[in-house]
CSV table of C-alpha atoms and ligand atoms in Angstrom, one decimal:
chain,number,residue,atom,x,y,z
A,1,UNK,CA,-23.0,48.0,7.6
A,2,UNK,CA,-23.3,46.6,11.1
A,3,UNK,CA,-24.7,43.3,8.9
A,4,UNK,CA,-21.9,43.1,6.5
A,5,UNK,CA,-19.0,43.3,9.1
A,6,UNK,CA,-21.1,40.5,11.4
A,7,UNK,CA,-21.1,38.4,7.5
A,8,UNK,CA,-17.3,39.3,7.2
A,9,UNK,CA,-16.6,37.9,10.9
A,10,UNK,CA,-18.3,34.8,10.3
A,11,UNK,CA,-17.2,34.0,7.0
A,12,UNK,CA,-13.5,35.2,9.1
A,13,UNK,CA,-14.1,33.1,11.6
A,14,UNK,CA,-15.4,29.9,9.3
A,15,UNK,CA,-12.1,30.8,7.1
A,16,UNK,CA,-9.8,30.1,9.8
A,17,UNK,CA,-11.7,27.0,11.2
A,18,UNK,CA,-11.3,25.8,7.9
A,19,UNK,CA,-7.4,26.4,7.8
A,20,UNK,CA,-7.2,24.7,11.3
A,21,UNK,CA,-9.0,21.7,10.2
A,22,UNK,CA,-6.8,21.7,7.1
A,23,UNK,CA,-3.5,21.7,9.0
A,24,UNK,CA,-4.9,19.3,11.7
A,25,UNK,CA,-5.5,17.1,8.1
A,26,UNK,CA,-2.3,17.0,6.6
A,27,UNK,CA,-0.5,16.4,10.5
A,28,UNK,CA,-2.7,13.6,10.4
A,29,UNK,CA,-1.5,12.2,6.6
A,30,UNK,CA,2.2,12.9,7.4
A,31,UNK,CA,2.2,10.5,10.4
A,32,UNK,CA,0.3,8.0,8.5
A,33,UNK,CA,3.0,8.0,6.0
A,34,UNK,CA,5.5,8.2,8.2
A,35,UNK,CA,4.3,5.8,9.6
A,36,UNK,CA,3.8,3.2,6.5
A,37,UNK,CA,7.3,4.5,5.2
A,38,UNK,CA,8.8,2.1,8.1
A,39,UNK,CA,8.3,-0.5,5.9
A,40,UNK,CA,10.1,-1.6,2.6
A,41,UNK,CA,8.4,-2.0,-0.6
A,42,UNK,CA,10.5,-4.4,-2.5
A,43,UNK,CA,9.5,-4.1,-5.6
A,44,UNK,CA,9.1,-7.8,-6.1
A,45,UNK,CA,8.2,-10.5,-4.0
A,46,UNK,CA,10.2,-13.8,-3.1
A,47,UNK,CA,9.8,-16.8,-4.9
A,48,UNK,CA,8.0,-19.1,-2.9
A,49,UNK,CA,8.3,-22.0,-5.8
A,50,UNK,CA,9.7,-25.0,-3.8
A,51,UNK,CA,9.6,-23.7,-0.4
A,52,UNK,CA,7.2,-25.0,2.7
A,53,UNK,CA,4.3,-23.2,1.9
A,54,UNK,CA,1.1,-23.6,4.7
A,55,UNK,CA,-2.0,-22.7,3.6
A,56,UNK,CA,-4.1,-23.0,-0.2
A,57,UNK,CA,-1.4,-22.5,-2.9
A,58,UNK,CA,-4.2,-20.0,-4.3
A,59,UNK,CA,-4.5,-18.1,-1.2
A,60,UNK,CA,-4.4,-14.1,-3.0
A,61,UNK,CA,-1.9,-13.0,-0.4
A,62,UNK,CA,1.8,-14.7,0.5
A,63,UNK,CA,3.2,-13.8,4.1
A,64,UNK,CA,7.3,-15.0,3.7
A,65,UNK,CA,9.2,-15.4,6.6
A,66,UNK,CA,13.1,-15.2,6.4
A,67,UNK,CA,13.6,-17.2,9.4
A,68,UNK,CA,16.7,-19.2,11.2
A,69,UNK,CA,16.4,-22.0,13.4
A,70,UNK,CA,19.0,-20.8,16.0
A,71,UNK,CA,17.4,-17.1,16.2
A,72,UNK,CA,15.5,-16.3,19.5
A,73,UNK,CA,13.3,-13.9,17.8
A,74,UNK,CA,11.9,-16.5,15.2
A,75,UNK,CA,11.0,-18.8,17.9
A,76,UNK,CA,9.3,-16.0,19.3
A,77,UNK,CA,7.0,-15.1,16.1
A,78,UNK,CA,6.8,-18.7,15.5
A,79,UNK,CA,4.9,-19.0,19.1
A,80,UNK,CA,3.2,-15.5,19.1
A,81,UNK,CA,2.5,-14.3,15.5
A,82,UNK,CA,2.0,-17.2,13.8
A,83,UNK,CA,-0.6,-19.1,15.6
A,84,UNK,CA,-2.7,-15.7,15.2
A,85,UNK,CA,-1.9,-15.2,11.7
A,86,UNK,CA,-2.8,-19.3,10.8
A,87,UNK,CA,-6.2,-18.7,12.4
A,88,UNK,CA,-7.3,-15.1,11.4
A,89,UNK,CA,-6.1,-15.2,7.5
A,90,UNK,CA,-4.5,-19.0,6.4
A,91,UNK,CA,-7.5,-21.0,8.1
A,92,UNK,CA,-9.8,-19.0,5.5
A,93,UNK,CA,-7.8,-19.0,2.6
A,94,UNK,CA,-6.8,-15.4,2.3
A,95,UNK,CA,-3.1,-16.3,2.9
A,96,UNK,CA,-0.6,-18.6,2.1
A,97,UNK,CA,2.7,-18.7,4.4
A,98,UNK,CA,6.0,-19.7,3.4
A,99,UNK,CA,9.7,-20.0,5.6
A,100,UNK,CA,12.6,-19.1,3.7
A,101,UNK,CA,15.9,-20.3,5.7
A,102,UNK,CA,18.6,-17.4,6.7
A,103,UNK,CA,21.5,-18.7,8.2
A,104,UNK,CA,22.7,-15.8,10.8
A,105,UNK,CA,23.8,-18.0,12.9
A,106,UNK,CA,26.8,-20.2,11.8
A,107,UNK,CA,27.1,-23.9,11.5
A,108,UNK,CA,24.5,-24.6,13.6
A,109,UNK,CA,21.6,-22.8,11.3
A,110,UNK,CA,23.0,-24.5,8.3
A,111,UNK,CA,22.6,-27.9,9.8
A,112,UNK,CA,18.8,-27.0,10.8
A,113,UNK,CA,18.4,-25.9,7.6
A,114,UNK,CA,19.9,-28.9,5.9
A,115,UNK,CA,17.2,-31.0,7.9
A,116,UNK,CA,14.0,-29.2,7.0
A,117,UNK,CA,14.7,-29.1,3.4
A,118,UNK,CA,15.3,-33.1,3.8
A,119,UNK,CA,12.2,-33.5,5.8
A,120,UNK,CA,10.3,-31.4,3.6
A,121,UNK,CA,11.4,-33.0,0.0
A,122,UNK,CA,10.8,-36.6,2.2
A,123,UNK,CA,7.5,-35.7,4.2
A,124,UNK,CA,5.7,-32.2,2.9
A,125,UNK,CA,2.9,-33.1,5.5
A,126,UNK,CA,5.0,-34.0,8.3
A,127,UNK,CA,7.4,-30.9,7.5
A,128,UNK,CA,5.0,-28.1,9.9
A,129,UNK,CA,5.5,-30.5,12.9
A,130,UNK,CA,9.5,-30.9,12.6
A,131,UNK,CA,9.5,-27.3,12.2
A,132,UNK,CA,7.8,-26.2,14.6
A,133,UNK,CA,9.6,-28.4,17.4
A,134,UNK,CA,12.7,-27.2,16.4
A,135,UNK,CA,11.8,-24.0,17.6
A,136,UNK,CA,10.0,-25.6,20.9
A,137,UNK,CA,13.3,-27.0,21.4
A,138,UNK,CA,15.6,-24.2,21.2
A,139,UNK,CA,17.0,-23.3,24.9
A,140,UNK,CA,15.6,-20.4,26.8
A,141,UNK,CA,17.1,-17.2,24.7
A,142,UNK,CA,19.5,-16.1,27.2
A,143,UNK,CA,21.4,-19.6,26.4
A,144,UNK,CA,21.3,-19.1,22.8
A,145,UNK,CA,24.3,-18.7,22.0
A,146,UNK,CA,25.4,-22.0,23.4
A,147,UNK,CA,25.9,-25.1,21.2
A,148,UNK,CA,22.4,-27.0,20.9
A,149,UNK,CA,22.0,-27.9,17.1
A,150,UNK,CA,23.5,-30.9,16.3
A,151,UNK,CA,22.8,-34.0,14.4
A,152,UNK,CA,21.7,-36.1,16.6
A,153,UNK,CA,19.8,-33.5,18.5
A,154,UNK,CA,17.6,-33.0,14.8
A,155,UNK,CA,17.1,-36.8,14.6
A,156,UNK,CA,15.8,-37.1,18.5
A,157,UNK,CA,13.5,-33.8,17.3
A,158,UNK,CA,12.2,-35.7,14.0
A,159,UNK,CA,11.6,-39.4,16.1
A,160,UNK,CA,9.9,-36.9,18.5
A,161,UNK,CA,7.1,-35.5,16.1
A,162,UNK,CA,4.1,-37.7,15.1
A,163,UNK,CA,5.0,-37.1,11.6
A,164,UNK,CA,6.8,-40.5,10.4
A,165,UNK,CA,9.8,-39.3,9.3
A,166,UNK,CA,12.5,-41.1,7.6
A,167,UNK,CA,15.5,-41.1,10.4
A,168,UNK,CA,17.6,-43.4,8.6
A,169,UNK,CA,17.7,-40.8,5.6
A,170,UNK,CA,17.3,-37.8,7.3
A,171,UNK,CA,20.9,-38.7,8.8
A,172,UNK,CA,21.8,-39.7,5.3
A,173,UNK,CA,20.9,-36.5,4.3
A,174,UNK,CA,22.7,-34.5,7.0
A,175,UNK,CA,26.5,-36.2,6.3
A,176,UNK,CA,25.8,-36.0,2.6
A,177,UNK,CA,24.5,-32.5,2.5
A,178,UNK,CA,21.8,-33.6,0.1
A,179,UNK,CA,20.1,-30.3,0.1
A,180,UNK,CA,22.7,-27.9,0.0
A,181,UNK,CA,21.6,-26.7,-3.0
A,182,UNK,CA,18.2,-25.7,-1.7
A,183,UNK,CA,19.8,-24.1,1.4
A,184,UNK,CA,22.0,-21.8,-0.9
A,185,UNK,CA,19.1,-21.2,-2.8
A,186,UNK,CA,17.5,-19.3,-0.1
A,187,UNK,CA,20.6,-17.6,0.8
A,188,UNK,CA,20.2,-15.7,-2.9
A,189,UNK,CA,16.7,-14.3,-1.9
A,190,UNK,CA,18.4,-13.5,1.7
A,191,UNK,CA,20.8,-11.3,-0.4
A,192,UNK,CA,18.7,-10.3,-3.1
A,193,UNK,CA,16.1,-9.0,-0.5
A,194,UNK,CA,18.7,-7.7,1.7
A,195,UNK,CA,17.8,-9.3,4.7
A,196,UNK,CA,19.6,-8.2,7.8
A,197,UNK,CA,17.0,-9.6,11.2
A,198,UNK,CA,15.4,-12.7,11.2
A,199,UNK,CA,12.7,-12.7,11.5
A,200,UNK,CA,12.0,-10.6,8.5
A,201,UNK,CA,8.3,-10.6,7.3
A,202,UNK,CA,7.5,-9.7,3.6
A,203,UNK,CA,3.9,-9.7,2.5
A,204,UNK,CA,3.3,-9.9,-0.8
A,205,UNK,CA,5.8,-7.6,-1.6
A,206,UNK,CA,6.0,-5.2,1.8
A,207,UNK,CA,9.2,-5.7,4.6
A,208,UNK,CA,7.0,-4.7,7.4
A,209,UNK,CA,9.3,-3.0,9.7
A,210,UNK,CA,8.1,-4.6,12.9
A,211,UNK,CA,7.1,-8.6,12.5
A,212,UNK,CA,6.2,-8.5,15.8
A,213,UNK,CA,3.5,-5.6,15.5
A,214,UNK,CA,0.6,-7.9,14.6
A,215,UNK,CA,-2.1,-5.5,14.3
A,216,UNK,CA,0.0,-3.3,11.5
A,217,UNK,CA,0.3,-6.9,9.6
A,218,UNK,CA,-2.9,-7.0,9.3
A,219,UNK,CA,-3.6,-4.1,8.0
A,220,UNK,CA,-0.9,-4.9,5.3
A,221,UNK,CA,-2.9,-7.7,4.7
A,222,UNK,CA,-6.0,-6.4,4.2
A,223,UNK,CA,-4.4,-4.0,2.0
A,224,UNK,CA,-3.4,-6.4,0.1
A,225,UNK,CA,-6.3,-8.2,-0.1
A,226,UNK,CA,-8.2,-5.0,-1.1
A,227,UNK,CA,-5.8,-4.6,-3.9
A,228,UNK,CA,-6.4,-8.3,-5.2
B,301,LIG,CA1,14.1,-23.5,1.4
């Protein structure tokens, strides 16, 4: 008897530990989905045909940034996340990266805008270099909502970069609005996607909910490469 209620203790005992470890389990799986619920899954994935695109156009996974010239924030990813994200995943081919415009930010991101799609339909190469300055240029954030963009100021920024770009019709392009086209074009994937920060990050497919929260992009990524 004295054997059987020592059994019926232990197998007690190993019961419970087993219900504790349980609950300790699913604890741990709810917070990992609460977690991964932060971000959006779209359900589709911007098209990235036509847009500046960094990186092999094979890569399996596409990192989009909605982005506006005249937005602190994107200035900040574009010094912080990016330079991480071009050497850990687009340097080896595992992701291509592509800059959608999103103009939060009045006249002054439309007129950016206008100039990189000129530079990029008149100098894909030379396009990474403009872009990148214009954020280099933008005033310390606590200005930013002061006046900065301006013609002239995105001509001075293109004779700037090593990148020989075509002044004379990148001013053409700014009174004439040559690209306005292209810029509204990517105000119908800032609407369709429902875009409401800039930046906003999408990876193949996933909002993530913080684009500044580098080390949950990569897991995204390496989700996403799993899945390929
Ligand atoms: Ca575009």
């Amino acid at each position: 008897m004295a054997t059987n209620t020592d059994s019926l203790s232990k197998r007690l005992v190993w019961i419970t530990l087993l219900i504790i470890a349980a609950g300790v389990l699913i604890v741990l799986i709810s917070s990992q989905r609460n977690e991964a619920s932060q971000d959006i899954r779209l359900g589709a994935h911007p098209d990235i045909e036509g847009q500046p695109t960094l990186g092999e156009i094979g890569a399996p996974v596409s990192v989009v940034e909605f982005g506006d010239y005249k937005c602190p924030a994107c200035k900040a990813w574009d010094e912080s996340i990016l330079p991480q994200l071009t050497v850990d995943y687009i340097e080896t081919g595992q992701v291509k990266y592509s800059y959608i415009n999103t103009l939060f930010h009045g006249e002054e991101s439309g007129l950016a805008a206008l100039a990189s799609e000129s530079v990029w339909n008149q100098n894909p190469e030379g396009f990474w270099q403009f872009h990148k300055e214009i954020f280099r240029q933008q005033p310390p954030s606590q200005n930013h909502d002061e006046s900065w963009i301006t013609p002239e100021k995105l001509i001075d920024i293109a004779n700037e970069v090593d990148a020989d770009i075509d002044l004379e019709q990148l001013a053409i392009d700014l009174v004439n609005q040559t690209y306005i086209a292209h810029v509204m074009a990517d105000q119908e994937q800032v609407q369709a996607f429902n875009v409401s920060l800039t930046p906003s990050i999408v990876i193949n497919g996933t909002m993530v909910e913080d684009p500044f929260d580098y080390e949950h992009m990569k897991q995204v990524i390496e989700e996403a490469l799993e899945e390929q």
